Amino acid sequence: MKLRRKHSKLALAVMVMAAILAMMLIAGCGSETTSTTAASETTAQPTTTAPSATTVSSQPSTDTTAGGEAKTLKVGMLCDFGLGPHADWKKVMEAIIPSVNASGGINVGGQQYLIDLIMYDTKIVTGGSPETAQSAVQKLIDQDKVDFILDADSVDAWIPITEAAGKLVVFAGGSPGAIKPEYKMVFQASYLQLMPAQVWGWMTEKYPDVKAIAGAHPDSLQGQSEAARIADLCKVFGQQVVEEVSFPANTQDFSAIATKLISKNPDGFSTAGGGPVVDAFLQKALREAGWQGKIIYNVMQNVQKMKKQIDPKYMENMLTAVDTCIPGSPTLTPTQKEYIDIYTKAYGEYDYPANLDGCTWYLLRAALEQSGSIDPKVVAEYMSKGMEFDGPNGHAKLVPRPDKGVTRAVDSLYQGTVGLVRNGEVAEQTTYTLDEAIALNAKAFGWK
Amino acid sequence: MSIGTTVGQLIMDGLAIGLVYVLMSSGFNLVVSVSNIIFIAFGEFYMLGGFITWYVVVPAHLPYGVGVVVAAIVTGILGFLSYILLFKKIQYVTNHFLVNMVIGVGIMLVIGQGALLLFGTDSRGLPAVFERVLNVGGIRVSVDRLMVIGIALVMLGALHLLLQKTRIGRGMRAVSIRADVATLQGVNARQIFTVSVAIGCALAGLAGAITAPLFGVDFSMRSTGFLVLLVVMLGGVGSMPGAILGGIVFGLTLSFGQYYIGGGIAQIIFFLVVMVILIFRPNGLLSKSGQGAGHE
């Protein structure tokens, strides 16, 4: 009887814990509650405009600059701060915005604008539900009155809201749902959607005997999107997906998954979307299980971050898009050099932050400066014609996605560099020009 | 790969993670059965063990073994402090259970948010302790994985010896049956409670330390606390053999489930298995009637 009583207490404890976990993960509304000091302490004067927002600016809007009195342009930023790569983005923006403002802001149509960046934590992955992101975007529109929103990967959760409100959105994730003919105000800034065709095309040419592909992707929107992309690429370039495993994002032990994958004896293996830890330990498990395949395809991963997780030998022959934002590299563009300098000045060293999300700011800035307008509809119209821009991932151009029925330029095509990991370092294999990149994507997606 | 080899491989795959849960569940059982404290912050101690090991091995460049020992000692001390400073005060109050839960949640939040501030969201990997992978009859297992299995078994053996062969172990068993009677017989119950909480937390920290080279160290490790409760309920509260059975069933369900059905469904299957078993055996598979009721 007494034992049963204790057992029922334990059952109650399980329920309490489950409730706590659920509350911590699901609930919470725009949950970043502390204001963040911008990276440069000498210039930063952050102000919190909403109870749950973090605002990063540098100087008050009354500051004057050489060009006269500077105005303030509010920009919203949404990401899941609980995920390493997105936490990097927050860090990057907390360095960049004060630096931009300290140098007088950006010039739009002859007027200087200081940037007031308002960040919200979406918990879109760590929280496992879209409500927090939807609430955050509603706050950005109603309360913070922003016209421009940067997003990492929550866009699918709220795109109809911003479209209806006429707000311009620049996102970085590999979202398959945000690029549709009916959406007029959303643009993709990273190489996630169009770089895979370049890397896969290179692999097909150099490794024609790699025919059987196995994939393992997290059971998340991004993971599913990556799995679908691999299936499409295989269809176009002549490979076959012999096994595809979907696993929960909280998986720690990949040994049984590796056992399953190698039972199909694949020539190549693909993973993406799990972040540097999951991807790294998955690759390690695969090699430890005895896989002798030739190529690991992981186009979006930060190799430097992965090397902090596992011995580089497990990354041998990993095919990836090269992060060309490397201090001291002779191929650095002026924008990349500036990016590295700002980050290094703010944090003391350049520790290879994930810079995919950072592209959103560079695309938006270029669009504002090139269009000469802060009217989101005018800026969107300008972007839709196919502008070029530079960011931490190099030079890129906005292109249409006819495969999705979208004829306006919405997606970023990069002058991408393909690399293979050899002895723990990325060895650059080739760099595609924009025209070559377009040709490979045309083949992959059936563009005319 | 033949079916026999595949099954053997999957057993080896599931055994390591299963034994890690055995270790944590045994620690949890020790705490709950001896001191009557439902220590729900086990996942946080598991995570702390991993992070401490990482700091000892990577930035401090000390041997991995030192990291494991330091992790176990530090988490043991934190467990000791949490009993002395918090749980001791509420052990005999009215509404003990509710206060217990509130304190447990408080510890979870303090350690969780503290870790977030201290360690950030970045996950960290540890270098492999042993690089080799053994191949026995087609079944491949890394020496690191064998190390986890070995340490877990040694610690379980040590725990068994502690409980059965030492004076303090006899005290623990006596207190778990009737603390008041044990006290009348000269057992220092407070000391026993303190030691049991410290050992339980140290086992969670040790589990985090030994898995660190296999799975890395990550803020999300804290979510394992919930699974530990399920494993304990499956095996039976207060039952050490139950903890062993529950942990191994959990590990093998994950392993075979991932292979034959899929990762996400494997976890759901484990929940279903626990639910079904609890319907027919509400006290868990191996609970003993009357055991662990010393504080009622």
XYZ file of C-alpha atoms in Angstrom:
744
model
C 0.000 0.000 0.000
C 2.755 2.391 0.993
C 4.800 1.454 -2.014
C 1.811 2.070 -4.216
C 1.444 5.507 -2.653
C 5.076 6.275 -3.403
C 4.634 4.999 -6.895
C 1.654 7.235 -7.488
C 3.756 10.151 -6.240
C 6.371 9.256 -8.797
C 3.707 9.126 -11.469
C 2.646 12.595 -10.389
C 6.288 13.667 -10.526
C 6.519 12.417 -14.100
C 3.450 14.426 -14.992
C 4.809 17.531 -13.261
C 8.100 17.147 -15.098
C 6.372 16.605 -18.397
C 4.307 19.718 -17.741
C 7.430 21.702 -16.891
C 9.196 20.509 -20.004
C 6.155 21.294 -22.073
C 5.863 24.744 -20.538
C 9.534 25.472 -21.008
C 9.545 24.243 -24.562
C 6.191 25.213 -25.924
C 4.989 28.199 -24.001
C 6.672 31.504 -23.634
C 6.031 34.402 -25.836
C 8.833 36.118 -27.657
C 10.952 34.898 -24.884
C 14.165 36.869 -24.819
C 13.585 38.959 -21.758
C 16.871 40.633 -21.150
C 18.199 43.523 -23.080
C 21.553 42.880 -24.623
C 24.469 45.206 -24.580
C 25.795 45.684 -28.039
C 29.237 44.393 -28.725
C 31.050 47.675 -28.801
C 30.678 49.018 -25.313
C 31.900 52.467 -26.163
C 29.118 53.143 -28.594
C 26.314 50.838 -27.617
C 23.202 52.254 -26.053
C 20.651 49.467 -26.262
C 17.068 50.191 -25.371
C 14.341 47.706 -24.792
C 11.205 48.681 -26.636
C 9.064 45.744 -25.644
C 9.110 43.559 -22.553
C 10.394 40.559 -24.391
C 12.497 42.097 -27.099
C 16.195 42.714 -27.329
C 17.123 45.865 -29.107
C 20.503 46.473 -30.608
C 21.413 49.890 -31.812
C 24.380 52.078 -31.319
C 23.483 55.684 -31.146
C 20.249 57.510 -30.517
C 18.281 58.658 -33.505
C 19.055 62.290 -32.769
C 22.707 61.808 -33.603
C 23.980 63.843 -36.447
C 26.413 62.638 -39.001
C 28.297 64.158 -41.860
C 25.231 63.752 -44.033
C 22.954 65.687 -41.711
C 20.534 64.379 -39.086
C 20.264 60.648 -39.239
C 16.896 58.983 -39.017
C 16.194 55.609 -37.489
C 15.125 52.558 -39.411
C 13.653 49.739 -37.358
C 14.488 46.214 -38.449
C 13.058 43.102 -36.821
C 15.068 39.935 -36.335
C 13.697 36.498 -35.522
C 15.580 33.356 -34.633
C 15.753 30.539 -32.155
C 18.471 31.729 -29.785
C 18.670 28.263 -28.269
C 20.321 26.790 -31.345
C 24.060 27.203 -31.690
C 24.176 28.537 -35.278
C 21.404 31.035 -34.594
C 23.030 32.080 -31.336
C 26.039 32.860 -33.531
C 23.851 35.063 -35.693
C 22.680 37.019 -32.656
C 26.293 37.509 -31.666
C 27.211 38.607 -35.176
C 24.399 41.138 -35.355
C 25.256 42.499 -31.924
C 28.631 43.366 -33.399
C 27.568 44.518 -36.852
C 24.713 46.900 -36.049
C 26.639 49.040 -33.537
C 29.487 49.163 -36.027
C 27.178 50.246 -38.850
C 25.586 52.887 -36.652
C 28.914 54.120 -35.349
C 29.965 54.803 -38.915
C 26.847 56.874 -39.542
C 24.376 54.161 -40.507
C 23.348 53.238 -44.025
C 22.638 55.616 -46.872
C 19.244 55.185 -48.475
C 18.393 57.644 -51.204
C 20.794 60.250 -49.804
C 19.457 59.977 -46.260
C 21.482 58.373 -43.460
C 19.612 55.816 -41.358
C 20.749 54.375 -38.065
C 19.529 50.847 -37.562
C 17.398 49.900 -34.589
C 17.467 46.106 -34.544
C 14.744 44.436 -32.492
C 15.299 40.752 -31.833
C 12.862 38.089 -30.693
C 13.531 34.481 -29.762
C 11.154 32.297 -31.773
C 11.912 28.937 -30.109
C 10.786 27.493 -33.416
C 13.006 24.419 -33.049
C 13.779 24.193 -29.336
C 10.165 24.974 -28.459
C 8.751 22.677 -31.072
C 5.762 24.853 -31.921
C 5.083 27.898 -34.112
C 3.060 30.003 -31.656
C 6.015 31.874 -30.146
C 7.302 32.862 -33.579
C 3.837 33.952 -34.685
C 3.423 36.034 -31.580
C 6.863 37.581 -32.080
C 6.175 38.578 -35.664
C 2.848 40.067 -34.629
C 4.653 42.144 -32.016
C 7.170 43.327 -34.587
C 4.329 44.529 -36.799
C 1.845 45.919 -34.274
C 4.005 47.090 -31.439
C 7.443 47.745 -32.861
C 6.140 49.020 -36.202
C 8.903 47.492 -38.303
C 8.696 47.278 -42.082
C 11.623 44.907 -42.550
C 12.137 41.536 -40.902
C 15.164 39.252 -40.945
C 14.542 35.615 -40.119
C 16.583 32.462 -39.657
C 14.141 29.618 -40.146
C 10.707 30.363 -38.742
C 9.258 31.999 -41.858
C 6.886 29.120 -42.628
C 5.127 29.700 -39.344
C 4.000 33.227 -40.115
C 4.547 34.236 -43.743
C 0.828 34.940 -44.418
C 0.888 37.492 -41.558
C 3.750 39.559 -42.998
C 2.421 39.271 -46.534
C -0.949 40.612 -45.458
C 0.736 43.433 -43.568
C 3.001 44.315 -46.509
C 6.244 43.750 -44.588
C 9.412 42.743 -46.383
C 11.030 39.540 -45.141
C 14.531 38.266 -45.806
C 15.151 34.771 -44.472
C 18.042 32.338 -44.468
C 16.603 28.873 -43.849
C 16.026 26.215 -46.421
C 12.276 26.629 -46.160
C 10.501 24.966 -49.052
C 7.198 26.693 -48.272
C 8.097 30.372 -48.303
C 8.925 30.568 -51.988
C 5.548 30.518 -53.690
C 3.935 32.583 -56.456
C 1.429 34.127 -54.056
C 4.102 35.592 -51.777
C 5.420 38.922 -53.036
C 7.443 40.252 -50.114
C 9.731 37.383 -49.086
C 13.311 36.682 -50.216
C 15.838 33.965 -49.441
C 19.369 35.175 -48.663
C 21.487 32.065 -48.019
C 22.914 29.452 -50.364
C 20.883 26.668 -48.798
C 18.465 26.181 -51.662
C 20.636 26.662 -54.727
C 24.138 25.648 -53.644
C 23.261 21.940 -53.345
C 22.878 21.614 -57.105
C 26.371 23.001 -57.624
C 27.942 20.674 -55.063
C 25.954 17.662 -56.234
C 26.720 18.436 -59.841
C 30.429 18.531 -59.071
C 30.189 15.226 -57.217
C 28.380 13.570 -60.103
C 31.099 14.669 -62.489
C 34.076 13.726 -60.318
C 32.646 10.605 -58.685
C 30.548 8.943 -61.392
C 30.713 5.594 -59.561
C 28.860 7.007 -56.548
C 25.391 5.738 -57.322
C 23.801 4.489 -54.110
C 23.058 7.240 -51.605
C 21.910 6.841 -47.999
C 20.605 9.776 -46.024
C 19.819 10.543 -42.399
C 18.093 13.762 -41.469
C 16.448 15.097 -38.326
C 12.713 14.928 -38.120
C 12.293 18.674 -38.490
C 11.090 20.965 -41.222
C 14.633 21.634 -42.333
C 15.628 17.981 -42.112
C 12.654 16.870 -44.174
C 13.336 19.587 -46.690
C 16.956 18.412 -47.023
C 15.869 14.803 -47.442
C 13.467 15.815 -50.202
C 16.199 17.845 -51.876
C 18.570 14.869 -51.889
C 15.871 12.701 -53.432
C 15.321 15.305 -56.165
C 19.036 15.718 -56.867
C 19.523 11.968 -57.111
C 16.671 11.740 -59.594
C 18.162 14.454 -61.803
C 21.827 13.478 -61.590
C 21.361 9.711 -61.833
C 21.845 8.351 -58.323
C 19.487 6.323 -56.178
C 18.497 6.858 -52.557
C 18.869 3.372 -51.059
C 17.965 4.364 -47.506
C 16.621 7.473 -45.810
C 16.368 7.616 -42.031
C 14.510 10.290 -40.140
C 15.397 10.676 -36.476
C 14.229 12.852 -33.553
C 16.260 16.020 -33.069
C 17.174 14.973 -29.500
C 18.826 11.716 -30.599
C 22.162 11.157 -28.855
C 23.192 7.695 -29.904
C 23.378 7.130 -33.657
C 24.896 3.666 -33.584
C 21.721 1.786 -34.499
C 20.944 4.299 -37.239
C 24.447 3.771 -38.610
C 23.933 -0.001 -38.499
C 20.767 0.438 -40.519
C 22.393 2.765 -43.060
C 25.395 0.589 -43.782
C 23.199 -2.471 -44.216
C 22.319 -0.934 -47.613
C 25.978 -0.554 -48.529
C 25.737 3.021 -49.872
C 28.509 4.694 -51.884
C 27.633 8.103 -50.552
C 26.006 9.401 -47.430
C 24.082 12.609 -46.921
C 23.154 14.442 -43.790
C 22.203 18.021 -43.038
C 19.952 20.058 -40.838
C 21.046 18.642 -37.510
C 23.641 21.244 -36.664
C 27.333 20.595 -36.104
C 26.896 18.185 -33.193
C 24.266 15.906 -34.637
C 25.866 15.864 -38.077
C 29.304 15.259 -36.610
C 28.299 12.379 -34.346
C 26.211 10.848 -37.086
C 29.227 10.802 -39.392
C 31.371 9.386 -36.606
C 28.839 6.620 -35.912
C 28.754 5.746 -39.582
C 32.510 5.398 -39.865
C 32.708 3.447 -36.601
C 30.058 1.094 -37.932
C 32.487 0.279 -40.703
C 31.163 2.304 -43.595
C 33.730 2.508 -46.372
C 31.821 4.755 -48.762
C 33.448 7.476 -50.780
C 31.587 10.705 -50.155
C 29.764 12.372 -47.312
C 27.555 15.139 -48.616
C 26.904 17.852 -46.049
C 26.609 21.056 -47.980
C 25.620 23.441 -45.240
C 27.797 22.525 -42.318
C 30.424 24.660 -40.642
C 33.516 22.478 -40.847
C 35.372 24.407 -38.158
C 32.503 23.844 -35.710
C 32.331 20.158 -36.567
C 36.024 19.779 -35.859
C 35.321 20.847 -32.308
C 33.004 17.858 -31.947
C 34.801 14.917 -33.497
C 38.157 13.822 -34.766
C 38.604 15.236 -38.282
C 39.273 11.726 -39.587
C 35.529 11.085 -39.372
C 34.971 14.009 -41.735
C 37.314 12.766 -44.426
C 35.853 13.180 -47.915
C 33.045 15.368 -46.666
C 31.753 17.341 -49.590
C 30.619 20.807 -48.710
C 30.142 24.388 -49.785
C 33.317 26.139 -48.733
C 33.019 28.864 -46.148
C 35.292 31.363 -47.862
C 35.062 33.788 -44.960
C 38.437 32.811 -43.570
C 40.773 35.383 -42.002
C 43.824 35.936 -44.178
C 42.381 34.166 -47.208
C 43.533 35.800 -50.473
C 40.054 35.412 -51.962
C 38.282 37.509 -49.328
C 35.909 40.096 -50.746
C 35.871 43.571 -49.115
C 32.550 42.703 -47.462
C 33.944 39.485 -46.012
C 37.020 41.328 -44.768
C 34.848 43.949 -43.093
C 32.681 41.195 -41.580
C 35.706 39.455 -40.084
C 37.164 42.736 -38.816
C 33.955 43.804 -37.076
C 33.534 40.417 -35.431
C 37.164 40.207 -34.362
C 37.087 43.727 -32.936
C 33.950 42.939 -30.956
C 34.944 39.553 -29.586
C 38.719 39.451 -29.677
C 38.997 36.598 -32.162
C 37.230 35.252 -35.225
C 35.980 31.865 -34.057
C 34.210 30.964 -37.295
C 30.642 31.875 -36.361
C 27.918 30.300 -38.457
C 27.325 33.000 -41.042
C 24.419 31.697 -43.113
C 21.867 33.774 -41.229
C 24.075 36.852 -41.414
C 23.486 36.964 -45.167
C 19.978 38.261 -44.490
C 21.311 41.565 -43.196
C 23.663 42.005 -46.140
C 20.906 41.340 -48.665
C 18.528 43.748 -46.939
C 21.167 46.438 -46.612
C 22.114 46.135 -50.282
C 18.438 46.226 -51.289
C 17.772 49.363 -49.251
C 20.862 51.145 -50.540
C 20.401 50.086 -54.159
C 16.672 50.817 -54.312
C 17.084 54.109 -52.484
C 13.815 53.600 -50.636
C 12.574 52.510 -47.236
C 9.128 51.704 -48.586
C 8.986 47.890 -48.298
C 6.894 47.532 -51.445
C 9.349 49.601 -53.498
C 12.291 47.650 -52.081
C 10.554 44.330 -52.807
C 9.829 45.424 -56.339
C 13.478 46.323 -56.841
C 14.692 43.009 -55.400
C 12.273 41.060 -57.584
C 14.110 42.249 -60.671
C 17.258 40.336 -59.678
C 19.815 42.382 -57.792
C 23.349 41.302 -56.874
C 24.866 41.616 -53.414
C 27.882 40.659 -51.308
C 27.737 38.952 -47.943
C 29.846 36.796 -45.645
C 29.284 33.856 -47.986
C 30.544 35.765 -51.010
C 28.954 37.257 -54.106
C 25.360 36.361 -54.955
C 22.450 37.225 -57.181
C 18.722 36.987 -56.632
C 17.146 34.677 -59.220
C 13.618 33.461 -59.993
C 12.437 29.951 -59.103
C 10.470 28.830 -62.146
C 10.423 25.291 -60.740
C 8.154 26.657 -58.019
C 6.169 28.821 -60.386
C 7.859 31.982 -59.122
C 8.979 34.270 -61.922
C 10.233 37.157 -59.799
C 13.766 36.932 -58.369
C 13.442 35.507 -54.853
C 16.261 33.080 -54.154
C 20.000 33.674 -53.744
C 22.392 32.036 -56.135
C 25.987 32.195 -54.952
C 29.239 32.145 -56.763
C 29.868 28.992 -54.770
C 33.050 27.148 -54.007
C 32.919 23.372 -53.664
C 35.268 21.790 -51.143
C 36.274 18.369 -49.897
C 37.598 17.724 -46.419
C 41.083 16.243 -46.601
C 43.094 15.587 -43.450
C 40.781 17.769 -41.446
C 40.950 20.786 -43.726
C 38.651 21.885 -46.508
C 40.406 21.613 -49.847
C 38.808 23.893 -52.415
C 37.909 21.975 -55.581
C 36.276 24.503 -57.832
C 34.427 27.805 -57.813
C 31.440 28.189 -60.071
C 30.673 31.503 -61.729
C 27.111 32.751 -61.498
C 26.446 31.548 -65.048
C 27.816 28.066 -64.322
C 25.809 27.954 -61.108
C 22.672 28.900 -63.010
C 23.331 26.135 -65.548
C 23.685 23.479 -62.828
C 20.550 24.657 -61.060
C 18.718 24.781 -64.386
C 19.571 21.111 -64.828
C 18.617 20.232 -61.255
C 15.337 22.109 -61.249
C 14.382 21.913 -64.914
C 14.653 25.656 -65.490
C 14.268 26.722 -69.105
C 25.063 -8.647 -42.693
C 23.271 -11.798 -41.481
C 20.278 -11.547 -39.185
C 22.323 -12.956 -36.311
C 25.044 -10.380 -36.805
C 22.502 -7.586 -37.148
C 20.793 -8.599 -33.919
C 24.153 -8.860 -32.163
C 25.145 -5.458 -33.483
C 21.886 -3.884 -32.333
C 22.280 -5.403 -28.873
C 25.749 -3.874 -28.610
C 24.377 -0.576 -29.953
C 21.631 -0.478 -27.337
C 23.621 -1.801 -24.414
C 25.803 1.264 -23.826
C 22.995 3.806 -23.727
C 20.862 1.333 -21.792
C 23.509 0.888 -19.097
C 23.916 4.641 -18.824
C 20.241 4.816 -17.961
C 20.687 1.905 -15.571
C 23.350 3.911 -13.783
C 21.177 6.992 -13.490
C 18.077 5.023 -12.529
C 20.024 3.216 -9.813
C 21.117 6.572 -8.426
C 17.559 7.845 -8.574
C 16.268 4.721 -6.851
C 18.856 5.042 -4.125
C 17.759 8.592 -3.387
C 14.041 7.952 -3.503
C 14.053 4.700 -1.557
C 16.457 5.768 1.187
C 15.690 9.437 1.687
C 12.155 9.558 0.280
C 13.136 12.459 -1.967
C 11.943 12.487 -5.548
C 14.993 14.102 -7.067
C 13.705 15.232 -10.443
C 16.821 17.210 -11.382
C 18.777 14.117 -12.418
C 18.998 15.282 -16.031
C 20.674 18.481 -14.893
C 23.298 16.538 -12.931
C 23.864 14.321 -15.944
C 24.466 17.428 -18.077
C 26.723 18.951 -15.430
C 28.824 15.782 -15.370
C 29.345 16.104 -19.104
C 30.279 19.775 -19.015
C 32.656 19.325 -16.072
C 34.413 16.512 -17.903
C 34.703 18.677 -21.004
C 36.293 21.499 -19.029
C 38.752 19.169 -17.341
C 39.741 17.401 -20.560
C 39.645 20.112 -23.243
C 40.572 23.522 -21.794
C 42.486 22.151 -18.777
C 44.218 19.411 -20.805
C 43.946 16.861 -17.996
C 43.446 13.145 -18.614
C 39.937 11.927 -19.280
C 39.973 9.740 -16.162
C 40.543 12.842 -14.046
C 37.561 14.443 -15.745
C 35.334 11.500 -14.857
C 36.441 11.532 -11.228
C 36.079 15.315 -10.916
C 32.629 15.191 -12.510
C 31.461 12.511 -10.098
C 32.919 14.320 -7.090
C 31.559 17.760 -8.002
C 28.068 16.483 -8.778
C 28.206 14.413 -5.573
C 29.107 17.540 -3.597
C 26.305 19.487 -5.270
C 23.906 16.684 -4.369
C 25.209 16.777 -0.795
C 24.664 20.549 -0.655
C 21.205 20.336 -2.146
C 20.237 17.900 0.593
C 21.848 19.843 3.434
C 20.580 23.234 2.301
C 17.202 22.339 0.870
C 15.756 18.861 1.155
C 16.765 18.316 4.760
C 14.541 21.197 5.819
C 11.420 19.789 4.234
C 11.819 16.079 4.715
C 9.162 15.782 7.388
C 6.932 18.762 6.693
C 3.260 18.495 5.830
C 2.685 18.450 2.074
C 6.167 17.033 1.757
C 5.582 15.892 -1.777
C 4.544 19.278 -3.120
C 7.404 21.081 -1.397
C 9.750 18.373 -2.680
C 8.563 19.003 -6.228
C 8.889 22.756 -5.907
C 12.461 22.427 -4.669
C 13.239 19.924 -7.408
C 11.898 22.267 -10.062
C 13.890 25.096 -8.496
C 17.095 23.059 -8.727
C 16.300 22.173 -12.329
C 15.806 25.798 -13.260
C 18.824 27.108 -11.356
C 21.192 24.508 -12.794
C 19.615 24.681 -16.251
C 19.689 28.444 -16.580
C 23.044 28.644 -14.810
C 24.488 26.199 -17.314
C 23.030 28.207 -20.162
C 24.741 31.329 -18.865
C 28.010 29.587 -18.086
C 28.324 27.226 -21.006
C 26.069 28.827 -23.629
C 24.158 26.920 -26.268
C 27.240 25.650 -28.069
C 27.711 21.935 -27.835
C 31.147 20.501 -27.345
C 32.798 17.278 -28.334
C 35.472 15.355 -26.485
C 38.243 13.502 -28.233
C 37.832 9.741 -28.259
C 39.520 8.112 -25.284
C 40.359 5.028 -27.289
C 40.441 5.313 -31.048
C 40.058 1.629 -31.807
C 36.972 -0.101 -33.084
C 36.809 -3.842 -32.464
C 35.283 -6.268 -34.916
C 34.153 -9.523 -33.350
C 32.433 -11.840 -35.786
C 31.132 -8.941 -37.825
C 29.888 -7.045 -34.782
C 31.687 -3.733 -34.533
C 31.999 -1.887 -31.293
C 34.254 1.012 -30.415
C 36.489 0.633 -27.394
C 34.959 3.864 -26.032
C 31.570 2.185 -26.063
C 33.000 -0.856 -24.303
C 34.526 1.521 -21.773
C 31.090 2.975 -21.036
C 29.663 -0.511 -20.631
C 32.575 -1.540 -18.419
C 32.452 1.519 -16.157
C 28.695 1.247 -15.803
C 28.952 -2.430 -14.814
C 31.793 -1.767 -12.354
C 29.856 1.075 -10.739
C 26.736 -1.066 -10.468
C 28.820 -3.811 -8.863
C 30.331 -1.296 -6.472
C 26.887 0.019 -5.588
C 25.687 -3.510 -4.919
C 28.677 -4.188 -2.661
C 28.144 -0.881 -0.887
C 24.545 -1.741 -0.142
C 25.131 -5.360 0.815
C 28.525 -5.502 2.431
C 29.200 -2.221 4.185
C 27.925 -0.709 7.391
C 26.614 2.357 5.604
C 24.904 0.165 3.027
C 23.162 -1.778 5.760
C 22.164 1.565 7.231
C 20.701 2.581 3.887
C 18.694 -0.588 3.633
C 17.486 -0.247 7.186
C 16.490 3.396 6.712
C 14.706 2.581 3.491
C 12.507 0.100 5.368
C 11.762 2.109 8.508
C 13.822 5.203 9.196
C 12.435 5.684 12.706
C 13.156 2.114 13.756
C 16.594 2.269 12.164
C 17.318 5.419 14.134
C 16.305 3.683 17.371
C 18.797 0.971 16.474
C 21.614 3.553 16.329
C 21.631 4.325 12.631
C 22.341 7.990 11.912
C 19.500 8.518 9.470
C 20.454 12.078 8.547
C 23.919 10.945 7.601
C 22.464 8.109 5.557
C 20.119 10.467 3.726
C 22.971 12.828 2.928
C 25.216 10.065 1.656
C 22.478 8.523 -0.476
C 21.638 11.835 -2.183
C 25.321 12.553 -2.760
C 25.930 9.094 -4.243
C 22.813 9.307 -6.397
C 23.826 12.663 -7.839
C 27.388 11.482 -8.314
C 26.096 8.549 -10.368
C 24.173 10.957 -12.611
C 27.288 13.113 -13.018
C 29.359 10.016 -13.715
C 26.883 8.940 -16.386
C 27.251 12.328 -18.084
C 31.019 12.045 -17.866
C 31.285 8.597 -19.416
C 28.948 9.372 -22.288
C 30.686 12.660 -23.142
C 33.253 11.127 -25.537
C 30.513 9.102 -27.244
C 27.807 11.699 -27.719
C 29.400 15.059 -26.935
C 28.198 17.512 -24.356
C 25.115 19.508 -24.983
C 22.594 21.641 -23.144
C 19.831 19.281 -24.273
C 21.312 16.494 -22.117
C 19.109 17.719 -19.302
C 16.037 16.301 -21.006
C 17.234 12.798 -20.058
C 15.886 13.325 -16.532
C 12.392 12.665 -17.793
C 13.449 9.379 -19.365
C 15.143 8.323 -16.130
C 11.807 8.648 -14.335
C 10.169 6.458 -16.960
C 12.905 3.848 -16.682
C 12.507 3.820 -12.895
C 8.756 3.442 -13.172
C 9.163 0.612 -15.642
C 11.538 -1.314 -13.413
C 9.837 -0.469 -10.131
C 10.512 2.293 -7.670
C 13.276 1.407 -5.248
C 14.214 -1.787 -7.067
C 17.831 -2.010 -8.189
C 17.204 -5.072 -10.391
C 14.246 -3.125 -11.753
C 16.509 -0.214 -12.658
C 18.811 -2.605 -14.505
C 15.941 -4.231 -16.359
C 14.276 -0.899 -17.150
C 17.487 0.675 -18.461
C 18.335 -2.268 -20.667
C 14.797 -2.518 -22.042
C 15.002 1.197 -22.814
C 18.364 0.904 -24.588
C 17.312 -2.102 -26.639
C 13.935 -0.598 -27.530
C 15.719 2.457 -28.897
C 18.269 0.426 -30.764
C 15.916 -2.116 -32.347
C 13.258 0.531 -32.841
C 15.670 2.798 -34.714
C 16.692 -0.051 -36.958
C 13.361 -1.667 -37.703
C 10.865 1.142 -37.341
C 12.471 4.564 -37.135
C 14.012 6.834 -34.533
C 10.984 8.895 -33.526
C 8.699 5.907 -33.322
C 11.246 4.042 -31.187
C 10.825 6.588 -28.408
C 7.056 6.443 -28.695
C 7.208 2.662 -28.507
C 9.144 2.880 -25.268
C 6.479 5.149 -23.789
C 3.814 2.699 -24.916
C 5.736 -0.240 -23.441
C 5.965 1.597 -20.107
C 2.263 2.447 -20.190
C 1.183 -1.093 -20.999
C 3.412 -2.615 -18.333
C 2.183 -0.136 -15.748
C -1.414 -1.044 -16.541
C -0.744 -4.670 -15.638
C 1.949 -4.045 -13.027
C 1.322 -0.583 -11.577
C 4.358 -0.805 -9.325
C 6.712 -1.647 -12.142
C 8.194 -4.907 -13.293
C 10.343 -5.809 -10.324
C 9.080 -3.825 -7.360
C 8.778 -5.604 -4.033
C 5.718 -5.078 -1.927
C 6.479 -3.036 1.144
C 9.917 -1.977 0.029
C 10.993 1.589 0.273
C 8.262 2.780 2.566
C 10.369 3.761 5.480
C 9.143 7.278 5.764
C 5.428 6.844 5.737
